[in-house]
Tab-separated table of N, CA and C and ligand atoms in Angstrom:
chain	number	residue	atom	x	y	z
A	1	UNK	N	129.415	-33.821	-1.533
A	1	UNK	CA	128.304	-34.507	-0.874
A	1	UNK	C	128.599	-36.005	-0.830
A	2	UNK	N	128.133	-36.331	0.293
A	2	UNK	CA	128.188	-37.805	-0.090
A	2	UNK	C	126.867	-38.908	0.337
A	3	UNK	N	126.741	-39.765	-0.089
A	3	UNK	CA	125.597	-40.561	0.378
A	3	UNK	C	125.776	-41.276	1.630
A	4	UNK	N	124.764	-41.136	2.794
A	4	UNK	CA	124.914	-41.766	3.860
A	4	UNK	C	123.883	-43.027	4.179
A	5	UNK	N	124.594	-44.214	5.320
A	5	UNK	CA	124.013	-45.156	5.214
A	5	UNK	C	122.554	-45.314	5.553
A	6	UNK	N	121.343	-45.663	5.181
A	6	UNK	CA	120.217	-45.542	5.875
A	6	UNK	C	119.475	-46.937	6.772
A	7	UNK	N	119.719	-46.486	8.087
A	7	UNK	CA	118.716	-47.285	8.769
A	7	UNK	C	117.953	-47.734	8.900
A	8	UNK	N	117.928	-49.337	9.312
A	8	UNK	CA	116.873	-50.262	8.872
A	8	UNK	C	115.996	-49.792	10.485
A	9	UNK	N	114.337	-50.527	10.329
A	9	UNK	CA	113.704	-51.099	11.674
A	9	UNK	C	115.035	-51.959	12.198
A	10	UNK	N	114.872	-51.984	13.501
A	10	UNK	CA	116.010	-52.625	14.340
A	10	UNK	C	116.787	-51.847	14.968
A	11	UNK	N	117.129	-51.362	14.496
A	11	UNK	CA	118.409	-50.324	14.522
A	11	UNK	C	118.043	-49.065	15.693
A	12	UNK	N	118.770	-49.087	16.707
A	12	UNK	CA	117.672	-48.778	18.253
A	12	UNK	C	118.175	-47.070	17.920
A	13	UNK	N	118.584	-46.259	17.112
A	13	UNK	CA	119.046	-44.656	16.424
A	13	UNK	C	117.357	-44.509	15.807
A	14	UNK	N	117.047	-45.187	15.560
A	14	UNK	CA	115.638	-45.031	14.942
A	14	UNK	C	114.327	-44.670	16.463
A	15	UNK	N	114.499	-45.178	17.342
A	15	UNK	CA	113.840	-45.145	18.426
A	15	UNK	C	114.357	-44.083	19.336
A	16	UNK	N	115.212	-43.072	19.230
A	16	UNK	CA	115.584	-42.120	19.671
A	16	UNK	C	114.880	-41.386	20.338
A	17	UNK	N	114.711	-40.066	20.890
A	17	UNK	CA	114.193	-39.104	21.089
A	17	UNK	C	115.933	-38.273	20.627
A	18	UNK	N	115.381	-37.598	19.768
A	18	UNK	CA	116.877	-36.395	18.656
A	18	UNK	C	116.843	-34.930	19.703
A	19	UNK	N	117.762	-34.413	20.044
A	19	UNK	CA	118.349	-33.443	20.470
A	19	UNK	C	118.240	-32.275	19.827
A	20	UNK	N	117.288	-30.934	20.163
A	20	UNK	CA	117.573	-29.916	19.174
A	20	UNK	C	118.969	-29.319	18.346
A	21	UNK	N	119.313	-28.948	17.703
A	21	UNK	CA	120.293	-28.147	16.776
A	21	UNK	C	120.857	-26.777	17.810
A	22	UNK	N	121.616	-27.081	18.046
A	22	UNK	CA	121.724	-25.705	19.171
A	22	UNK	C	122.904	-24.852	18.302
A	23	UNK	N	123.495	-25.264	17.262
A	23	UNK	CA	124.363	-23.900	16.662
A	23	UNK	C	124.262	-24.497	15.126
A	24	UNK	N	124.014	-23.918	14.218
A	24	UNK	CA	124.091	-24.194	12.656
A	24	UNK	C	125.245	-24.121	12.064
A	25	UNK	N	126.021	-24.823	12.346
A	25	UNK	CA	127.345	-24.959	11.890
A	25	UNK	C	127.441	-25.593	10.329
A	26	UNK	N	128.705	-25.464	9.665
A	26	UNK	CA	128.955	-25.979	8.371
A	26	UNK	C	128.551	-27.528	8.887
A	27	UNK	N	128.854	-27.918	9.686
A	27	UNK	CA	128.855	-29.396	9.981
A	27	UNK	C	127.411	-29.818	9.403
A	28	UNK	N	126.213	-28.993	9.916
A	28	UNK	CA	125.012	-29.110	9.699
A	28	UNK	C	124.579	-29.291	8.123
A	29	UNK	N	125.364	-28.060	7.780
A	29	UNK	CA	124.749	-27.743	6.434
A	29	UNK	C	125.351	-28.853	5.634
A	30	UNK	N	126.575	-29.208	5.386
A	30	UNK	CA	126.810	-30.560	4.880
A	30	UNK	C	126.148	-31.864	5.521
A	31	UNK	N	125.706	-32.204	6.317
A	31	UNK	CA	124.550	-33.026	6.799
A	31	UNK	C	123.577	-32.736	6.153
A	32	UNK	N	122.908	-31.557	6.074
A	32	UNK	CA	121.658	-31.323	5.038
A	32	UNK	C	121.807	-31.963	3.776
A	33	UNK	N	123.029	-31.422	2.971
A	33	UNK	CA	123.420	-31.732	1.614
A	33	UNK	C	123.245	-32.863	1.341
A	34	UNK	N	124.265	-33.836	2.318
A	34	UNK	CA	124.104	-35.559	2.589
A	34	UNK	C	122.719	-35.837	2.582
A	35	UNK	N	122.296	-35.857	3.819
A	35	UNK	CA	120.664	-35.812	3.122
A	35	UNK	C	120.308	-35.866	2.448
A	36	UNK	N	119.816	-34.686	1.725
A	36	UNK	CA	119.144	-34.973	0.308
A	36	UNK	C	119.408	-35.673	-0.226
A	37	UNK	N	121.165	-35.789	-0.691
A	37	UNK	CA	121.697	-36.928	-1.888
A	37	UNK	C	121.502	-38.097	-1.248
A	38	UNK	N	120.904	-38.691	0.273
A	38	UNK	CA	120.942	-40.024	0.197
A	38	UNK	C	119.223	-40.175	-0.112
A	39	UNK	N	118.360	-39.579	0.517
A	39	UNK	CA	117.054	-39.205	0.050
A	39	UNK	C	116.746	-39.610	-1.518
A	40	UNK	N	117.292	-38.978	-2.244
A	40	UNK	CA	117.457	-38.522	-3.658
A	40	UNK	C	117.434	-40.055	-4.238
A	41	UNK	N	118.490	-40.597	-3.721
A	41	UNK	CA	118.977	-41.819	-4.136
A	41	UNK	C	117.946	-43.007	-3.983
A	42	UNK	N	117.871	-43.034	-2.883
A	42	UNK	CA	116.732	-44.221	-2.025
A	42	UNK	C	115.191	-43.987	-2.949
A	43	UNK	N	114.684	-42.633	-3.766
A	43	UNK	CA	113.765	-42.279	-4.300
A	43	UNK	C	112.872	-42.422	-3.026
A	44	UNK	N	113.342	-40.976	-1.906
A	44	UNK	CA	112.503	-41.023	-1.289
A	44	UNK	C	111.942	-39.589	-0.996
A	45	UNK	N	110.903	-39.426	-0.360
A	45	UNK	CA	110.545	-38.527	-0.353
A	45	UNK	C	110.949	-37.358	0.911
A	46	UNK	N	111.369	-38.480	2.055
A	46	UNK	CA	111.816	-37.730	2.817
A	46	UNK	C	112.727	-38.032	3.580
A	47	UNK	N	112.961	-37.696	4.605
A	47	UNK	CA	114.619	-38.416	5.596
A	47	UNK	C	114.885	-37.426	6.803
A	48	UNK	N	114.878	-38.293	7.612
A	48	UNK	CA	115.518	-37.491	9.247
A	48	UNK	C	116.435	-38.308	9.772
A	49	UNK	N	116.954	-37.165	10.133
A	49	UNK	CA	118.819	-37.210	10.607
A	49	UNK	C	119.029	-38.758	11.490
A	50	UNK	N	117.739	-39.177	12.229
A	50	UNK	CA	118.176	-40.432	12.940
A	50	UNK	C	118.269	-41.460	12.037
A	51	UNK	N	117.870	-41.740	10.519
A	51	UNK	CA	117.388	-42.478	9.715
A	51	UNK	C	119.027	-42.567	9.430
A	52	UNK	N	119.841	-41.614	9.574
A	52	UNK	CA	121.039	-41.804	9.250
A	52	UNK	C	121.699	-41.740	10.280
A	53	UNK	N	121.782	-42.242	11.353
A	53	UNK	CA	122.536	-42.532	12.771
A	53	UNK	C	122.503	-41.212	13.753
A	54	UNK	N	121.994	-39.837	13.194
A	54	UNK	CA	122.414	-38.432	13.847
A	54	UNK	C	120.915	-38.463	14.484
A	55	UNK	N	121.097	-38.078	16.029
A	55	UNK	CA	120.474	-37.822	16.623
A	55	UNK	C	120.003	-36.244	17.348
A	56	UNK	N	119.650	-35.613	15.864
A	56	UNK	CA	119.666	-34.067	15.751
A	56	UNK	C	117.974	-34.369	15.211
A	57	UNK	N	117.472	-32.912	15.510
A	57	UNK	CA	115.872	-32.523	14.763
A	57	UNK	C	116.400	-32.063	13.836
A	58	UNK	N	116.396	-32.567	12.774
A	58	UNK	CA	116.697	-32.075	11.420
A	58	UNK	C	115.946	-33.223	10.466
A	59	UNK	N	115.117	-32.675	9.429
A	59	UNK	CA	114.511	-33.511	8.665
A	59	UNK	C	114.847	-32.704	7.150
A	60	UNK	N	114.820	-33.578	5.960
A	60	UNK	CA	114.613	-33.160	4.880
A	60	UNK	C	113.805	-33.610	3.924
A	61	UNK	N	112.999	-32.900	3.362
A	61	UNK	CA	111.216	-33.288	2.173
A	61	UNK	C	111.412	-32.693	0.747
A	62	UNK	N	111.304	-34.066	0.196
A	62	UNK	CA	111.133	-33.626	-1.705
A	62	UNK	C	109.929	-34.339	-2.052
A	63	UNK	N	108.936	-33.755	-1.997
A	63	UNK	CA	107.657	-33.907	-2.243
A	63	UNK	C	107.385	-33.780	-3.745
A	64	UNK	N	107.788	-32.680	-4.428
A	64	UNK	CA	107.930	-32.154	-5.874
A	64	UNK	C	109.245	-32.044	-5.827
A	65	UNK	N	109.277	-32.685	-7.087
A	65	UNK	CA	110.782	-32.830	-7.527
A	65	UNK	C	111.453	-31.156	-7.622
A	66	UNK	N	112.497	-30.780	-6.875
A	66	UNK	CA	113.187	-29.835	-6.949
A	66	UNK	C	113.112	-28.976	-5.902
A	67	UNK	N	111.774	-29.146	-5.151
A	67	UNK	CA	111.637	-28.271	-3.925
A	67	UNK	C	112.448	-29.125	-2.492
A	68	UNK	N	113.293	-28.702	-2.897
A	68	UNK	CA	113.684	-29.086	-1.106
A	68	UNK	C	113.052	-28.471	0.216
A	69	UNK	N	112.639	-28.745	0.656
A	69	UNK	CA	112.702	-28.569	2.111
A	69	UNK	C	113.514	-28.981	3.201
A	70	UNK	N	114.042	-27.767	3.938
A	70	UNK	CA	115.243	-28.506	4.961
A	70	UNK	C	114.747	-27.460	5.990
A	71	UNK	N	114.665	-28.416	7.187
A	71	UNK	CA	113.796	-28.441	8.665
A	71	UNK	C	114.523	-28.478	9.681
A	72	UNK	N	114.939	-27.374	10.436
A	72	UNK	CA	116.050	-27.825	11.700
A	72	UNK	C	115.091	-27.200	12.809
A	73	UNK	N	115.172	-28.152	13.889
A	73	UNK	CA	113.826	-28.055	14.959
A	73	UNK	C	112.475	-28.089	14.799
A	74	UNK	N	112.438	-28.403	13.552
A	74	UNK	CA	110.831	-27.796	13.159
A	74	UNK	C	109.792	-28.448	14.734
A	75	UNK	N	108.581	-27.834	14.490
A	75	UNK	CA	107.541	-28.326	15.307
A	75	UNK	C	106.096	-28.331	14.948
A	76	UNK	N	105.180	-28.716	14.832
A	76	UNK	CA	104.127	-28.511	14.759
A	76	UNK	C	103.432	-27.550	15.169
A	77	UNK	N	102.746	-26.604	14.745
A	77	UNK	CA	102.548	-25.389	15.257
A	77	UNK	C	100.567	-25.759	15.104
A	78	UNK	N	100.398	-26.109	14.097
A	78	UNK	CA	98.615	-26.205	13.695
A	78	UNK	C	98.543	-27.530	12.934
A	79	UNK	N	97.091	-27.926	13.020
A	79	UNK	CA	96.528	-29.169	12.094
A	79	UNK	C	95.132	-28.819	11.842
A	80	UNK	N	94.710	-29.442	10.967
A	80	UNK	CA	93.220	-29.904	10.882
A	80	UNK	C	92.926	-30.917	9.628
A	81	UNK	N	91.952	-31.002	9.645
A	81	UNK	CA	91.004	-32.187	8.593
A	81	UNK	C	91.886	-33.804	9.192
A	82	UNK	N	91.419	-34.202	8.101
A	82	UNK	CA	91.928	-35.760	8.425
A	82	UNK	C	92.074	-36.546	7.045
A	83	UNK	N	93.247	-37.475	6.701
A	83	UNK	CA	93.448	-38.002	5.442
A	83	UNK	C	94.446	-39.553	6.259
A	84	UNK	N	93.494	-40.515	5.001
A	84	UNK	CA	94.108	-42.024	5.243
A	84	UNK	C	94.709	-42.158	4.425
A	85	UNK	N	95.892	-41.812	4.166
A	85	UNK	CA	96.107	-42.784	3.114
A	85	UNK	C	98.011	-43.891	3.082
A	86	UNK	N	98.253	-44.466	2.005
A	86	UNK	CA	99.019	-45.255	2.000
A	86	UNK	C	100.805	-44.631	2.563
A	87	UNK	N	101.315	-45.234	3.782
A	87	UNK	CA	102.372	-44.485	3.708
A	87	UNK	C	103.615	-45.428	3.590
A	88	UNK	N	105.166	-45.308	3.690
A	88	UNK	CA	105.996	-46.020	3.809
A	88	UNK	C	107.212	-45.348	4.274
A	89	UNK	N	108.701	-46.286	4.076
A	89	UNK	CA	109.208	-45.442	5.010
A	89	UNK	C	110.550	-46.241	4.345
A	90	UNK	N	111.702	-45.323	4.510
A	90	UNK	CA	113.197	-45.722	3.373
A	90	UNK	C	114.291	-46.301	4.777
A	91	UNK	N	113.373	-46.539	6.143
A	91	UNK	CA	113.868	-47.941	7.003
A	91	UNK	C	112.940	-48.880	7.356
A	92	UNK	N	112.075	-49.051	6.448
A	92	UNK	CA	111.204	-50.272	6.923
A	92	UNK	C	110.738	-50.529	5.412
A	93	UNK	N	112.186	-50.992	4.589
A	93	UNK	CA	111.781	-51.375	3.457
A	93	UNK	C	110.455	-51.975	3.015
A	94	UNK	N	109.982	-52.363	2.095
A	94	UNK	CA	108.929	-53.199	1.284
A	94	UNK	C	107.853	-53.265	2.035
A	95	UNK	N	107.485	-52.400	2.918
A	95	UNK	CA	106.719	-52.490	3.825
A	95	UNK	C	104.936	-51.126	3.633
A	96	UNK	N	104.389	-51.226	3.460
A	96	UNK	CA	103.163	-50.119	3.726
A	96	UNK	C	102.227	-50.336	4.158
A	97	UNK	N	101.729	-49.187	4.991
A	97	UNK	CA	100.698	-49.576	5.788
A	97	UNK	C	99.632	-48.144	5.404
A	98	UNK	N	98.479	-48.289	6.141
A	98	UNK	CA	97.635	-47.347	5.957
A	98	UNK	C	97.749	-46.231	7.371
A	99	UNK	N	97.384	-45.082	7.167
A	99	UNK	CA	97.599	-44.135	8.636
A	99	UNK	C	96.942	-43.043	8.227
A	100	UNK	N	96.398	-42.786	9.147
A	100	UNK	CA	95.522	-41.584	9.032
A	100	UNK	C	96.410	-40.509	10.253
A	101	UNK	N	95.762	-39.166	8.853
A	101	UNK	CA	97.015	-37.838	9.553
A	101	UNK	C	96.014	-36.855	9.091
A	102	UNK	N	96.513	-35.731	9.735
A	102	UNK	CA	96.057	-34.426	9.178
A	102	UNK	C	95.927	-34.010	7.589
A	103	UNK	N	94.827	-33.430	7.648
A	103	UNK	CA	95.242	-32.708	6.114
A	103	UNK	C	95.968	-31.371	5.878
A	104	UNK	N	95.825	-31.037	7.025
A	104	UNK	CA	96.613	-29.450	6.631
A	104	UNK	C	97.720	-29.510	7.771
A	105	UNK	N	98.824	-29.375	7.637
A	105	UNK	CA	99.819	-29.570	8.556
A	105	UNK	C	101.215	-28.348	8.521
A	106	UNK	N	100.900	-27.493	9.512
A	106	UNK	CA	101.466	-25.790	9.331
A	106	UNK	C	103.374	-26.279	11.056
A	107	UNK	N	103.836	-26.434	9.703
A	107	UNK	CA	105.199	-26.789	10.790
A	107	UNK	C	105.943	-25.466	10.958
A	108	UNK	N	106.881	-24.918	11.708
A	108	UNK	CA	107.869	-23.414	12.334
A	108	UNK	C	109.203	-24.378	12.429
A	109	UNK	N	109.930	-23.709	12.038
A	109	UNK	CA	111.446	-24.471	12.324
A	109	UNK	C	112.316	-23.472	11.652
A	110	UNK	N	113.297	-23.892	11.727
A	110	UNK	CA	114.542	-23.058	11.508
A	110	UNK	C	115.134	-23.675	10.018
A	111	UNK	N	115.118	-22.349	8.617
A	111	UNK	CA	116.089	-22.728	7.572
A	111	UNK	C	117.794	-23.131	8.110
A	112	UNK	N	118.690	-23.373	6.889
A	112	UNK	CA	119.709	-23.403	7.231
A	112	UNK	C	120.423	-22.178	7.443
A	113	UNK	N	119.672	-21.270	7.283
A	113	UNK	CA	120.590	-19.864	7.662
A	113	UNK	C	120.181	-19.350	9.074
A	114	UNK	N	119.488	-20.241	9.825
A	114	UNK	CA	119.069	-19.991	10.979
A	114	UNK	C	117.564	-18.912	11.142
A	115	UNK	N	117.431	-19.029	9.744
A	115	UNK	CA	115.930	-17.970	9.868
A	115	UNK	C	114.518	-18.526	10.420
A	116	UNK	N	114.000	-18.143	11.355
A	116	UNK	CA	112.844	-19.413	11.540
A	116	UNK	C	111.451	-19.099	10.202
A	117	UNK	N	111.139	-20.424	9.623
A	117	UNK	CA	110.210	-20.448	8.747
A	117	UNK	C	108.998	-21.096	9.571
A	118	UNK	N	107.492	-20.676	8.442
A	118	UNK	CA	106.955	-21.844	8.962
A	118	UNK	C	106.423	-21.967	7.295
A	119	UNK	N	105.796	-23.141	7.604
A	119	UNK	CA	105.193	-23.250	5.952
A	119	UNK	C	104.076	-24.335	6.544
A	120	UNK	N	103.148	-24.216	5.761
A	120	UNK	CA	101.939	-25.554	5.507
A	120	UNK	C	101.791	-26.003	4.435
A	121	UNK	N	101.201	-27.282	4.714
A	121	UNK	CA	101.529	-28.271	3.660
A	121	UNK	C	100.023	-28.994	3.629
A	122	UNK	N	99.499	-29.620	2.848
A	122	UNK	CA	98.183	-30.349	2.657
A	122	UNK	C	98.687	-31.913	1.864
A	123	UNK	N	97.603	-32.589	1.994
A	123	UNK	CA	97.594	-33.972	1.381
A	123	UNK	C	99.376	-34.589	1.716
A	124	UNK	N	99.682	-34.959	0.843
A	124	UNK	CA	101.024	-35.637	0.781
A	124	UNK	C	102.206	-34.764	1.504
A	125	UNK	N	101.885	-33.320	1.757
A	125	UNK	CA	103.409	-32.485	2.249
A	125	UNK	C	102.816	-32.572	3.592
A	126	UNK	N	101.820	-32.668	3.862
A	126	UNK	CA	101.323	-32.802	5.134
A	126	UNK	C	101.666	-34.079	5.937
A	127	UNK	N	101.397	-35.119	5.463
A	127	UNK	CA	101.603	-36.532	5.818
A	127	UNK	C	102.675	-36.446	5.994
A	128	UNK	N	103.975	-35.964	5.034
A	128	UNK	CA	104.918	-36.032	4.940
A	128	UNK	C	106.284	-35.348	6.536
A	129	UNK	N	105.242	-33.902	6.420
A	129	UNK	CA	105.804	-33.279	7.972
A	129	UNK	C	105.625	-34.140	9.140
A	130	UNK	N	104.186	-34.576	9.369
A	130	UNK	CA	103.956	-35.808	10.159
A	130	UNK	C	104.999	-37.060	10.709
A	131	UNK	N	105.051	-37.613	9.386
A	131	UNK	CA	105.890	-39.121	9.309
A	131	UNK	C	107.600	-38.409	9.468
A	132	UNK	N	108.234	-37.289	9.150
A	132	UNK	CA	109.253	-37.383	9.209
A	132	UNK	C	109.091	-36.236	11.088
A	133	UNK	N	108.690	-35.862	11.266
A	133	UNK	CA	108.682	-34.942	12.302
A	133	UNK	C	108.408	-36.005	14.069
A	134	UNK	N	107.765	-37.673	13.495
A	134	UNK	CA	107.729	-38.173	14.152
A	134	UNK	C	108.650	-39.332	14.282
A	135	UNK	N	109.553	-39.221	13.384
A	135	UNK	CA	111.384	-40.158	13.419
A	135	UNK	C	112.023	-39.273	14.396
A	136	UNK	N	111.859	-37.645	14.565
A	136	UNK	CA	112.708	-37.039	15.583
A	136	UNK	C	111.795	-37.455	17.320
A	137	UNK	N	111.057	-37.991	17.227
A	137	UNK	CA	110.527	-38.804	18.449
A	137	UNK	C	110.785	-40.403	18.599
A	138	UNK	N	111.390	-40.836	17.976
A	138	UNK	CA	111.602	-42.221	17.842
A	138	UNK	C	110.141	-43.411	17.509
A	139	UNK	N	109.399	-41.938	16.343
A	139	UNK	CA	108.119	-42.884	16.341
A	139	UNK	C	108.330	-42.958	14.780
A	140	UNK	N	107.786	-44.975	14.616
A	140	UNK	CA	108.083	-44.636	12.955
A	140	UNK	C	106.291	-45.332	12.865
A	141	UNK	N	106.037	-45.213	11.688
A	141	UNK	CA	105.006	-45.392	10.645
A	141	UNK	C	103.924	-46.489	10.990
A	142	UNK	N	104.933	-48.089	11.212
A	142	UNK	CA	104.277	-48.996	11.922
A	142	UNK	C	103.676	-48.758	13.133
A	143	UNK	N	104.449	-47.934	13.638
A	143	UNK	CA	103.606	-47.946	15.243
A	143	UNK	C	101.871	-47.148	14.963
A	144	UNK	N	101.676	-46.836	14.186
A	144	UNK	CA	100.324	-46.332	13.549
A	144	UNK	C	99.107	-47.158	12.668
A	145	UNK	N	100.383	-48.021	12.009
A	145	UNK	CA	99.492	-48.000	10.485
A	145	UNK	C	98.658	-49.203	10.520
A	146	UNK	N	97.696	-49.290	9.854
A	146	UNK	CA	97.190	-50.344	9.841
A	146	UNK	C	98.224	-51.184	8.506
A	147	UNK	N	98.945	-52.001	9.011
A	147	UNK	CA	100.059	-52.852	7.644
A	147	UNK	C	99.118	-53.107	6.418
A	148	UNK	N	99.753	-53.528	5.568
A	148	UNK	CA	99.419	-53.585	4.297
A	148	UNK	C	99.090	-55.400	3.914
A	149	UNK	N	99.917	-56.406	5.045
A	149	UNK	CA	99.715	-57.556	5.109
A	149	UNK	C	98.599	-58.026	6.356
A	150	UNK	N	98.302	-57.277	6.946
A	150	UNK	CA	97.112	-57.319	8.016
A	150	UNK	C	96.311	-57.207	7.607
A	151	UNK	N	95.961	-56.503	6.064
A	151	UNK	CA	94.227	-56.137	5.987
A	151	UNK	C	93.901	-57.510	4.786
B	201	ZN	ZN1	110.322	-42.720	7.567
């Protein structure tokens, strides 16, 4: 595995629109791996592939320590309720803002063995599908939040 570089705001890979995954190759799955370990590192909670220059739908979530989640195409399938709270982001260093998201957030996507999953998530895994599911649109956090130096 190795650690990959992570993208600051600026950096026009961040403003993308990402390309689905059209074959799950080893290539992928060591991209996943990378992932995590740069995730891991940064002490973050989550990471998509543009955050690291790849312009693939692929996201990865460690919400609880040990549960990985790894997301290829995922999509939003359902939502409901509503939750504000504090978010941030491992390319827009030192930065947080406030954003309001769903509370229950039910994503479908493809494991790495090509199986399609879906799973839901509430409070923080929810936010979490959100904020990383909207880096594979070239939308990050600021474009939402109310900043943390604005209020
Ligand atoms: Zn982010």
């Amino acid at each position: 595995m190795a650690k990959l570089q992570i993208r600051k705001l600026g950096d026009e890979a961040l403003r993308k629109v990402c390309r689905p995954v059209e074959a799950i190759t080893p290539r992928v799955h060591r991209l996943l791996d990378d992932m995590v370990e740069t995730m891991r590192a940064a002490n973050g909670c989550g990471l998509a592939a543009p955050q690291v220059g790849i312009l693939r739908r692929i996201v990865v979530i460690e919400v609880e320590e040990g549960q990985v989640i790894e997301l290829i195409n995922p999509k939003i399938v359902a939502f409901s309720g509503e939750q504000e709270a504090e978010e941030g982001c491992l390319s827009v260093p030192n930065r947080w803002g406030t954003t309001k998201r769903p509370m229950h957030v039910t994503v479908r996507a493809l494991d790495r063995n090509g199986k399609e999953i879906e799973l839901t998530g509430s409070d923080l895994l929810a936010r979490a599908f959100c904020h990383e599911l909207d880096h594979l649109d070239g939308k990050l956090f600021i474009d939402i939040a109310k900043m943390a130096e604005d209020q």
